[in-house]
PDB file of C-alpha atoms in Angstrom:
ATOM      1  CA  UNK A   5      27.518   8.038 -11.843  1.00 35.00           C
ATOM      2  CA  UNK A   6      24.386   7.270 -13.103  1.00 39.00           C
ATOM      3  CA  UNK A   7      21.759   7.513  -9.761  1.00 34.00           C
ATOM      4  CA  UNK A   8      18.678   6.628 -11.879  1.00 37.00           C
ATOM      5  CA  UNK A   9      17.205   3.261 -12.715  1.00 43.00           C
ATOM      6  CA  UNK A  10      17.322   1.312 -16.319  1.00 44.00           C
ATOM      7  CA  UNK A  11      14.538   2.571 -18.792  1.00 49.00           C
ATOM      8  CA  UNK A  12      13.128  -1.152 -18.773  1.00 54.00           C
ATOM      9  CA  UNK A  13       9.250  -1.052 -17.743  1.00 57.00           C
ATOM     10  CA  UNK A  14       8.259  -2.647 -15.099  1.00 58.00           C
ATOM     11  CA  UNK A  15       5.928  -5.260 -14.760  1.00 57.00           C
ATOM     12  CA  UNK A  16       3.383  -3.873 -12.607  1.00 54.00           C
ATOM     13  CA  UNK A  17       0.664  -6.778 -12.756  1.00 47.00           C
ATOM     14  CA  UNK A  18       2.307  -8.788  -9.607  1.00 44.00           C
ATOM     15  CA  UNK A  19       1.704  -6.143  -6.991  1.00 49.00           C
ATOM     16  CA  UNK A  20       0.942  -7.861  -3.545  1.00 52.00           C
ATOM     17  CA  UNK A  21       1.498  -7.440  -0.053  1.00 52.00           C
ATOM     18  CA  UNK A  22       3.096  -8.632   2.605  1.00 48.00           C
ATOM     19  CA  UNK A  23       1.839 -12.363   3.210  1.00 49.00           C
ATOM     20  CA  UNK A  24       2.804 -12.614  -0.736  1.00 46.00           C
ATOM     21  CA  UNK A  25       6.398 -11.388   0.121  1.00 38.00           C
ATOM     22  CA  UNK A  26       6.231  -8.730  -2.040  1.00 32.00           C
ATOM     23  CA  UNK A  27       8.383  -5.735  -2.141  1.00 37.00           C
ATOM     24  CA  UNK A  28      10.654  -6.611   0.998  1.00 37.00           C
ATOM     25  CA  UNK A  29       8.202  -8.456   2.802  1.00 40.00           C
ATOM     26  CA  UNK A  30       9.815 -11.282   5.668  1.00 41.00           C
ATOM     27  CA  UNK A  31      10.119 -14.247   2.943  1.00 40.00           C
ATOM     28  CA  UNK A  32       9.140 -16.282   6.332  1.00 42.00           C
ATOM     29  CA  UNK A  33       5.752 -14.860   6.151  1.00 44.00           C
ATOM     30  CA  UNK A  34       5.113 -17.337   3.380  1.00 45.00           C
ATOM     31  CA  UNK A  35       4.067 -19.853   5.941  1.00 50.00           C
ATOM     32  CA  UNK A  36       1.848 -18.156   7.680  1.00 65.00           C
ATOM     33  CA  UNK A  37      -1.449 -18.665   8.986  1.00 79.00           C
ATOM     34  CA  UNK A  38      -3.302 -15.150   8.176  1.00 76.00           C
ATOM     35  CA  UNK A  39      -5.916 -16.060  11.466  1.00 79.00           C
ATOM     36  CA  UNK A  40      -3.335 -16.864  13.950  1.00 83.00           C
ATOM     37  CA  UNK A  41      -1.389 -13.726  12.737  1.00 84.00           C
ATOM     38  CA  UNK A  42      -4.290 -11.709  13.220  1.00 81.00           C
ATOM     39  CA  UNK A  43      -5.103 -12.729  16.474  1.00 82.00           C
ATOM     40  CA  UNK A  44      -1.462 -12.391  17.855  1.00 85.00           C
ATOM     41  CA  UNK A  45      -1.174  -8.783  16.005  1.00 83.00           C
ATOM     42  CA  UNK A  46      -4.652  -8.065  18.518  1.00 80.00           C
ATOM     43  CA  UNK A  47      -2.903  -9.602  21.291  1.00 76.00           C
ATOM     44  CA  UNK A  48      -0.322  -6.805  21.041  1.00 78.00           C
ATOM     45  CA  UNK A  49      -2.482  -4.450  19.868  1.00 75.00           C
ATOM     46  CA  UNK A  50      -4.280  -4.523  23.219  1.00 74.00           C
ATOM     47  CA  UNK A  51      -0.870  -4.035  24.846  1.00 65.00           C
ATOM     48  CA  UNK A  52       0.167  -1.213  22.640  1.00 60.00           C
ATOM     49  CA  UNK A  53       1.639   0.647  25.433  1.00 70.00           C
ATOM     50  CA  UNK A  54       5.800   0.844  24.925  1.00 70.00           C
ATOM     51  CA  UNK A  55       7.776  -1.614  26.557  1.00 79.00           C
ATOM     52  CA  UNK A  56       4.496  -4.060  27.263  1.00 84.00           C
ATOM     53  CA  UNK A  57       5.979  -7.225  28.275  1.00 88.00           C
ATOM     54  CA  UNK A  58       3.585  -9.838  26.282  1.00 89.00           C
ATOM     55  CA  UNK A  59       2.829 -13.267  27.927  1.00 88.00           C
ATOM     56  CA  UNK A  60       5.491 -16.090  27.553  1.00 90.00           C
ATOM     57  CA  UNK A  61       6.031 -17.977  24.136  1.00 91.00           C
ATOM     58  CA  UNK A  62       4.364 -21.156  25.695  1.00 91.00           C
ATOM     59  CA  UNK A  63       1.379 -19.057  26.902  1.00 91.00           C
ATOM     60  CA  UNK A  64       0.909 -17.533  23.482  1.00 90.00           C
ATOM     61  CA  UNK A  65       1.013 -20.497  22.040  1.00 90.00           C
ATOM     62  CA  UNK A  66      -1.738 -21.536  24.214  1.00 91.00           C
ATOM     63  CA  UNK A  67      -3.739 -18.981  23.566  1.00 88.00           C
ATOM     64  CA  UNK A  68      -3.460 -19.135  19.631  1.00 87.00           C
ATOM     65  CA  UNK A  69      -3.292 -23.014  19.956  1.00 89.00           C
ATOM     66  CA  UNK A  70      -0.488 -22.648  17.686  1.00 88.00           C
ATOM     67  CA  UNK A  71       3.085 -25.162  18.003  1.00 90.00           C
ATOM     68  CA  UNK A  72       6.297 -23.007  19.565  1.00 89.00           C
ATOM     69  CA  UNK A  73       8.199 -23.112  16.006  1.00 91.00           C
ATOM     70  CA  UNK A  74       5.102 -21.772  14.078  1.00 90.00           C
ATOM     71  CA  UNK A  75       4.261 -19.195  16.862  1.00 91.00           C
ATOM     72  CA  UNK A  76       7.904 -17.822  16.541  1.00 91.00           C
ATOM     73  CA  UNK A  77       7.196 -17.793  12.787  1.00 91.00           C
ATOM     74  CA  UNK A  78       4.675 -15.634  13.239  1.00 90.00           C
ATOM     75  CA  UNK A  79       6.402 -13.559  15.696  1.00 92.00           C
ATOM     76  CA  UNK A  80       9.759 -13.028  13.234  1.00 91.00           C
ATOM     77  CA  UNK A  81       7.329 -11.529  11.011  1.00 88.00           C
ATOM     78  CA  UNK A  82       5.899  -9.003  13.783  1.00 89.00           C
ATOM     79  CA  UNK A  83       9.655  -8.574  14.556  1.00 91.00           C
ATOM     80  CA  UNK A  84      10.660  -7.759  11.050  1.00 87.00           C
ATOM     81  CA  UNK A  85       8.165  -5.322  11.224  1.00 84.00           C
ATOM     82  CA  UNK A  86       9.548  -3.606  14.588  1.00 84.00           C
ATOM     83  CA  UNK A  87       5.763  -4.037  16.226  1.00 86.00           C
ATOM     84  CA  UNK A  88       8.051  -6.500  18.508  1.00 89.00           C
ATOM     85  CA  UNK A  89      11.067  -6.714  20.082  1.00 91.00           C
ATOM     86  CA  UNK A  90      12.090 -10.151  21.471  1.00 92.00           C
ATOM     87  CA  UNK A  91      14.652  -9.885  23.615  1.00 92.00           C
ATOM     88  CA  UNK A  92      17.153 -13.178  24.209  1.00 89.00           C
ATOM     89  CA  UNK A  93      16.334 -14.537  27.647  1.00 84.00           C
ATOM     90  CA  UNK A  94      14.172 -11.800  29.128  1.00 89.00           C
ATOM     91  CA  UNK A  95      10.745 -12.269  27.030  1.00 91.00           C
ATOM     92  CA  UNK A  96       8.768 -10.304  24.421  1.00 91.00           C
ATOM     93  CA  UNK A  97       8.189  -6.947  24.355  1.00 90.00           C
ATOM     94  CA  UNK A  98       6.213  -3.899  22.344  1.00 88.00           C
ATOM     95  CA  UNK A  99       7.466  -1.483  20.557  1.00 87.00           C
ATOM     96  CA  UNK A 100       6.536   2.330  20.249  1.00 83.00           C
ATOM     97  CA  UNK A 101       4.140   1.539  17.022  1.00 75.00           C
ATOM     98  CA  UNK A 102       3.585   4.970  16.398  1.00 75.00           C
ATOM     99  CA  UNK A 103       7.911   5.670  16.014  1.00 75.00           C
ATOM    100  CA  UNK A 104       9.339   2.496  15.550  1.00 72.00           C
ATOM    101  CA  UNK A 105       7.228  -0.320  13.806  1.00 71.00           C
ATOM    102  CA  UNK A 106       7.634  -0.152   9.880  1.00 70.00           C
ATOM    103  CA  UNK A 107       4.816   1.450   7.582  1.00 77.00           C
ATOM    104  CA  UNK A 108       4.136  -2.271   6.303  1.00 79.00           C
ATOM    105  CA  UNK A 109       2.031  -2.709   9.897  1.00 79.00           C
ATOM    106  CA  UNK A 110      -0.149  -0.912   8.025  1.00 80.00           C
ATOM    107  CA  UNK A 111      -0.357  -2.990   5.267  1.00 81.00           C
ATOM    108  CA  UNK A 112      -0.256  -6.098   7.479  1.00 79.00           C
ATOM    109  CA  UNK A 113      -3.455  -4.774   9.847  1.00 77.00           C
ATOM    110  CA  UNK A 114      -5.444  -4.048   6.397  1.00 75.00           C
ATOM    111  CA  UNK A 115      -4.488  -7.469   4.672  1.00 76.00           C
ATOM    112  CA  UNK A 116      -5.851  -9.218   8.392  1.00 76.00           C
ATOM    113  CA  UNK A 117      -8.921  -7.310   8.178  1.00 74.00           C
ATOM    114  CA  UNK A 118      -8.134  -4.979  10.575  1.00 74.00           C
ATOM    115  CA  UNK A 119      -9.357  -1.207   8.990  1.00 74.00           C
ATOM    116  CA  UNK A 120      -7.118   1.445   9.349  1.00 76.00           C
ATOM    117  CA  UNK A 121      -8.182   3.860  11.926  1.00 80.00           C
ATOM    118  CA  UNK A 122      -9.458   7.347  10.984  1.00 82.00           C
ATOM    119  CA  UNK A 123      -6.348   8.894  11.864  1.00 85.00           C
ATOM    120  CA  UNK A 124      -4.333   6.706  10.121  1.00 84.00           C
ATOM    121  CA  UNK A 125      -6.208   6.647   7.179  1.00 85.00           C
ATOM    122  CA  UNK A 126      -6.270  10.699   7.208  1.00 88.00           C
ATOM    123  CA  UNK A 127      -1.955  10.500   7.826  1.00 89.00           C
ATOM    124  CA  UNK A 128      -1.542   7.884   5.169  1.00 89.00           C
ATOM    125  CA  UNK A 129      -3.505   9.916   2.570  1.00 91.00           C
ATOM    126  CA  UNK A 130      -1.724  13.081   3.476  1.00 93.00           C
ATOM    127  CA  UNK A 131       1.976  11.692   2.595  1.00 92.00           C
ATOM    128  CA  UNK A 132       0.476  10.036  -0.048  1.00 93.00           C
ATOM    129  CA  UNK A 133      -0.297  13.564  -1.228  1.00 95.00           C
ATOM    130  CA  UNK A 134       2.843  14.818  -1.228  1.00 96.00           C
ATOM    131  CA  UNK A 135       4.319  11.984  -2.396  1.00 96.00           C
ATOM    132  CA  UNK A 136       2.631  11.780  -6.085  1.00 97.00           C
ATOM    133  CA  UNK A 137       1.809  15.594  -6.486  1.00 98.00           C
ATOM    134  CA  UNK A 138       6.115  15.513  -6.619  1.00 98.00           C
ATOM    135  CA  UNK A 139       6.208  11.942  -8.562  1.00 98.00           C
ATOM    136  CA  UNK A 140       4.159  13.165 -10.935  1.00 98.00           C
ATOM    137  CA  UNK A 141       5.955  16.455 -11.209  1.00 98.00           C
ATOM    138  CA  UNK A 142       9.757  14.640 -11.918  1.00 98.00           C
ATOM    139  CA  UNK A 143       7.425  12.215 -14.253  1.00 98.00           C
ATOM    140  CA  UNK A 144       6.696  15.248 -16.173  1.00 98.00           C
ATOM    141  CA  UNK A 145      10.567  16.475 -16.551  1.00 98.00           C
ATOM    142  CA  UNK A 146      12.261  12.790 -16.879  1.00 98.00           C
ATOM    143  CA  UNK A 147       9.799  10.570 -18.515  1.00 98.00           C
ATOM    144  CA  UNK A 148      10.939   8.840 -22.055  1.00 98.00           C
ATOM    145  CA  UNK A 149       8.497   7.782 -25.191  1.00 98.00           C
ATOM    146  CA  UNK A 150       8.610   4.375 -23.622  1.00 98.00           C
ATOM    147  CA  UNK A 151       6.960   5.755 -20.725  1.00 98.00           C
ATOM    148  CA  UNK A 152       4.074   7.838 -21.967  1.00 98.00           C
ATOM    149  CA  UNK A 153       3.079   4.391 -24.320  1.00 98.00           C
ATOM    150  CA  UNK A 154       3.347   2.668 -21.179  1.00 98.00           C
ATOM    151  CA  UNK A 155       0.881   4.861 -19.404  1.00 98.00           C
ATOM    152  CA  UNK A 156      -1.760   4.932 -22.336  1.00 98.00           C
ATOM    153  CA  UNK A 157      -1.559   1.367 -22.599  1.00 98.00           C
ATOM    154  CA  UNK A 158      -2.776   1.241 -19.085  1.00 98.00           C
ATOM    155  CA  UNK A 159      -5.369   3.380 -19.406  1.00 98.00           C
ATOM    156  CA  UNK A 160      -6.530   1.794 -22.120  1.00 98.00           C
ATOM    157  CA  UNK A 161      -6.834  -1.784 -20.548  1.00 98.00           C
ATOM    158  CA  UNK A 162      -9.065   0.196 -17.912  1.00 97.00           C
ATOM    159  CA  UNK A 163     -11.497   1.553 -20.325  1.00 97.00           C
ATOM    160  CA  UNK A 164     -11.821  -1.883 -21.660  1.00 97.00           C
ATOM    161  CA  UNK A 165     -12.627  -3.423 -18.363  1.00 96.00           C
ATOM    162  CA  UNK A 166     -14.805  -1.119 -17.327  1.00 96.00           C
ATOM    163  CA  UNK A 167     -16.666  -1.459 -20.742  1.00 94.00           C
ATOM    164  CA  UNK A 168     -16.968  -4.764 -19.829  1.00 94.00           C
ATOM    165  CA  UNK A 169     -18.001  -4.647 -16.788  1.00 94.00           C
ATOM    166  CA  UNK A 170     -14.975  -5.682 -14.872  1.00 94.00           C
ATOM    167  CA  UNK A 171     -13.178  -3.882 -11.943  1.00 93.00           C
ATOM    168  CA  UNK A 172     -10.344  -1.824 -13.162  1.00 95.00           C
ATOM    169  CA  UNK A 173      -8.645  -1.135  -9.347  1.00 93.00           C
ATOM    170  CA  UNK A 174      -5.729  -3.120 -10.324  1.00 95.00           C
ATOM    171  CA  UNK A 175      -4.805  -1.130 -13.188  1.00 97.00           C
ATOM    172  CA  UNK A 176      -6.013   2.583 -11.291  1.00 97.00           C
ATOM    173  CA  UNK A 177      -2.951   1.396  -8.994  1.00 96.00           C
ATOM    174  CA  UNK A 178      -0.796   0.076 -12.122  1.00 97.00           C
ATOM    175  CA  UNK A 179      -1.099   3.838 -13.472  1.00 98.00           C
ATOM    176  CA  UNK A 180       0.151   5.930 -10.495  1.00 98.00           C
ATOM    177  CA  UNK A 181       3.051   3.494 -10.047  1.00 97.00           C
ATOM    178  CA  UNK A 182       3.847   3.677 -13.866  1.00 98.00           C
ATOM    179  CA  UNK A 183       4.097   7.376 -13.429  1.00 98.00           C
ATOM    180  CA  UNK A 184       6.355   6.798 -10.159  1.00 97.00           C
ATOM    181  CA  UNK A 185       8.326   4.622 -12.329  1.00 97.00           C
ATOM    182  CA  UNK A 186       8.843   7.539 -15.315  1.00 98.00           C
ATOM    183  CA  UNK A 187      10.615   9.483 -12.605  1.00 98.00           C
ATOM    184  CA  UNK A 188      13.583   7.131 -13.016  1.00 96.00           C
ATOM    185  CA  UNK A 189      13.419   6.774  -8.818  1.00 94.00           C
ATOM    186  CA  UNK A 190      12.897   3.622  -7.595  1.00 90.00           C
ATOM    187  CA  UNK A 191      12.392   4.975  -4.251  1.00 90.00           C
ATOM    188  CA  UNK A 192       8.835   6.308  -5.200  1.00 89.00           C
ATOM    189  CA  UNK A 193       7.506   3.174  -6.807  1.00 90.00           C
ATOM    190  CA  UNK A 194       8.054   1.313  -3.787  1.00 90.00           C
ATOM    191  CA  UNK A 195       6.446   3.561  -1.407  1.00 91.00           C
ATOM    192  CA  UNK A 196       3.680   4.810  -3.355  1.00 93.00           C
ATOM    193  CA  UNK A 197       2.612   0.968  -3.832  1.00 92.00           C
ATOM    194  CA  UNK A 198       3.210   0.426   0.202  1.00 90.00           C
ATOM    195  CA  UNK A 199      -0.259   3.361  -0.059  1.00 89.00           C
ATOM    196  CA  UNK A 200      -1.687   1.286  -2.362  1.00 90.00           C
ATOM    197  CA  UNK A 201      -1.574  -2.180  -0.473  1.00 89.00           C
ATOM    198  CA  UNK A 202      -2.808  -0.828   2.540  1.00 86.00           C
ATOM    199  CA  UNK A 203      -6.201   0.738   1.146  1.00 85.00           C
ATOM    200  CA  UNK A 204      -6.955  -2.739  -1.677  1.00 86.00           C
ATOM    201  CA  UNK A 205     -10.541  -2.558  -0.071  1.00 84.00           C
ATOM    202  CA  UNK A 206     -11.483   0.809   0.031  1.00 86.00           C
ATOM    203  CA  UNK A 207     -10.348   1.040  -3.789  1.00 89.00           C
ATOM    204  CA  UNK A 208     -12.155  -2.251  -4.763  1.00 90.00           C
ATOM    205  CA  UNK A 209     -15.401  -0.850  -3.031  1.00 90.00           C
ATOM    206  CA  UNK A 210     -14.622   2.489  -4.933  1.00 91.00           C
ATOM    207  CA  UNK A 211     -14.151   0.977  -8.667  1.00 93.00           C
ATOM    208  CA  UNK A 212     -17.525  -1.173  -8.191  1.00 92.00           C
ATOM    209  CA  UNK A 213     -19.212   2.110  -8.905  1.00 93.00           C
ATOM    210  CA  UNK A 214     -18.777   2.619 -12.957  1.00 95.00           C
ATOM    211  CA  UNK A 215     -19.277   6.180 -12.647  1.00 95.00           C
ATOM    212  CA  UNK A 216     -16.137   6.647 -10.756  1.00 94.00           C
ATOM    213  CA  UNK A 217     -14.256   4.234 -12.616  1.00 96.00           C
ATOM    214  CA  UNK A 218     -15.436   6.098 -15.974  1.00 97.00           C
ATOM    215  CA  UNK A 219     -14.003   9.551 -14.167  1.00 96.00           C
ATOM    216  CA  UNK A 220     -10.912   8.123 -13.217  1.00 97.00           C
ATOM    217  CA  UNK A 221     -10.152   6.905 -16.629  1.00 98.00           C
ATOM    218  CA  UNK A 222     -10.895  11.218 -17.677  1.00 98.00           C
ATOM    219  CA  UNK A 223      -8.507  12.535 -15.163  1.00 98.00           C
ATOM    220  CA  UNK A 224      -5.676   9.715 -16.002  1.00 98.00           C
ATOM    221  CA  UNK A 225      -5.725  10.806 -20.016  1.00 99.00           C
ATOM    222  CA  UNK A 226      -5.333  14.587 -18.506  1.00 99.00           C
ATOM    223  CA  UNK A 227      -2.796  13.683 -16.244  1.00 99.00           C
ATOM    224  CA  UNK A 228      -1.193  11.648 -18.945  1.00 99.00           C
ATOM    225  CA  UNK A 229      -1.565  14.788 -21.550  1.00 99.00           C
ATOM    226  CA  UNK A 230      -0.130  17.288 -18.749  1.00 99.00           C
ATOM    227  CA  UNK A 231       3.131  14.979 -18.105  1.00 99.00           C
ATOM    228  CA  UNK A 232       3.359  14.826 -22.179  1.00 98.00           C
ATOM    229  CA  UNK A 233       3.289  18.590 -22.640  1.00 98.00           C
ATOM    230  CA  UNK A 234       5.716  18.686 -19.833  1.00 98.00           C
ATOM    231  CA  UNK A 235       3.880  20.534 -17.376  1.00 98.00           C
ATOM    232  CA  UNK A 236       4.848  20.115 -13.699  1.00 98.00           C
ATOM    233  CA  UNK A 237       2.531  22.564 -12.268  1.00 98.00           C
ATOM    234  CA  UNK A 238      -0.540  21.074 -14.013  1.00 99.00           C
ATOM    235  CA  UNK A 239       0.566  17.771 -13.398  1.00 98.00           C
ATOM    236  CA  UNK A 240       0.229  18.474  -9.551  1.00 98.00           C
ATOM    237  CA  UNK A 241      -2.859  20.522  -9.834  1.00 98.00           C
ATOM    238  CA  UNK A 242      -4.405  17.175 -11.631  1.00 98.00           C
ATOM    239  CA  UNK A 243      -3.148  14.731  -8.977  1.00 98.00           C
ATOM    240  CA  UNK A 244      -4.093  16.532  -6.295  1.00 97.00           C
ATOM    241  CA  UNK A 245      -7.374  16.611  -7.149  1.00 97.00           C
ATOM    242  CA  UNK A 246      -7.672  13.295  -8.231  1.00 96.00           C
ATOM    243  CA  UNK A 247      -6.508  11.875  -4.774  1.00 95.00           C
ATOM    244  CA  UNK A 248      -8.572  14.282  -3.139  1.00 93.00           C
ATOM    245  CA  UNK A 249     -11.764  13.181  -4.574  1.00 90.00           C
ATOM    246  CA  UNK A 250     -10.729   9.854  -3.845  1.00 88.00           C
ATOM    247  CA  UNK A 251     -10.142  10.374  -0.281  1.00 86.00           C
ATOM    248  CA  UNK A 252     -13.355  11.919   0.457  1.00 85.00           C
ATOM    249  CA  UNK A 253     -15.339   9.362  -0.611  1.00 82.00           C
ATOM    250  CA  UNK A 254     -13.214   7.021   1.559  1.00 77.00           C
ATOM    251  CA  UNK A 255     -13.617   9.035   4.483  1.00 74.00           C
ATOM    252  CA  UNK A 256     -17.220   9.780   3.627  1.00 72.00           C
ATOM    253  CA  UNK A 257     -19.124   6.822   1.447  1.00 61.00           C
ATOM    254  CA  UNK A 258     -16.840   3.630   2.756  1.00 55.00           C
ATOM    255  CA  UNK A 259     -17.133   2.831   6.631  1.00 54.00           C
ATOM    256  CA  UNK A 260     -15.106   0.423   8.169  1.00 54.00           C
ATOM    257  CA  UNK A 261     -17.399  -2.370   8.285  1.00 43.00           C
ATOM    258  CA  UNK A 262     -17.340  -2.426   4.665  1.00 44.00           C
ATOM    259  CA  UNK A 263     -13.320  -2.977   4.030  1.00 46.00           C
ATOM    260  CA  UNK A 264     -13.098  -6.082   5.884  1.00 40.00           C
TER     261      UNK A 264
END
């Protein structure tokens, strides 16, 4: 049985988040109002202690000066998530977020505006670590001609645009998940873009500076050469670094004031 996926490319240029149902997303979320969401995912924020009963539909509603069928919209989102539990005739209640609610909270609290702690920030980066210094490592073993084309072509497009003075974020993020894609897994694609989603900002703020764009497009031809020659140790050596330098200037040069 063959466990891998097709050798058709993926088209990478759709990415989005969750309120663009993207990727598993609650198709309900379609329909709702980013504000109201943002307010109600504060409301339980402030009760973030396990088990929190949260006030009554009707006085949520209230508060949010929302209708009853578009509050519980918004709540079958937070529910899909596991931020909430609502529990048939006994109320609405909050999760463990740190255990139980889905990685996509993450996603959700950046798209709303809402920065990623430290702490989170410093956990997300760490699996993210781990997670492409191994994609890129299968890239290196599994990846077809189709694939390394694929790769150059994006790399290409993000010379051009920084040549012409255009962000090139979109296709920095377009080029890790192409190499998650040459490992044949879907599995990494989808998770590795769940990193992406949740840090848009930061990496906007971080491609305005040409410099860094310029020495991203360098260390994406060397990773790109390293998963041609088949070299898995090099490969992670490259990415490694590559994150890392990354994530110190978004721990260091991009405050949270600045990624709303």
């Amino acid at each position: 049985m063959n466990l891998f996926r097709s050798n058709e490319q993926p088209d990478f240029s759709e990415r989005g988040g969750m309120m663009n149902n993207i990727d598993g997303a609650p198709s309900r979320s379609a329909s709702v109002d980013r504000n109201k969401l943002g307010q109600l995912l504060g409301q339980i924020m402030s009760e973030s202690r396990e088990g929190a009963r949260l006030p009554s539909e009707r006085e949520l509603a209230a508060r949010l000066n929302l209708g009853r069928n578009k509050l519980r919209e918004h709540l079958s989102v937070l529910e899909a998530l596991r931020i909430i539990e609502m529990r048939p005739q006994s109320g609405i209640y909050t999760r463990n977020l740190n255990l139980e609610s889905s990685v996509e909270m993450l996603v959700l609290m950046s798209e709303l505006g809402r920065p990623l702690s430290r702490a989170d920030l410093e956990q997300s980066m760490e699996v993210r670590r781990l997670l492409e210094t191994q994609s890129i490592r299968l890239a290196s073993q599994r990846h077809l001609p189709e694939d390394l084309e694929a790769l150059s072509v994006v790399i290409d497009r993000q010379e051009a645009k920084i040549g012409s003075g255009i962000s090139c974020f979109a296709e920095d993020q377009e080029f890790h998940l192409q190499i998650a894609h040459s490992t044949r897994n879907d599995v990494f694609a989808r998770i590795i873009n769940t990193f992406f989603l949740m840090t848009i900002a930061r990496r906007k703020i971080y491609f305005d500076d040409e410099e860094r764009a310029r020495e991203s497009v360098r260390q994406h031809r060397q990773m790109l050469a390293a998963i041609e020659s088949r070299d898995a140790e090099m490969c992670s050596e490259l990415m490694l670094r590559h994150i890392s330098e990354a994530e110190a200037h978004y721990y260091n040069d991009i405050p949270n004031d600045e990624v709303r």
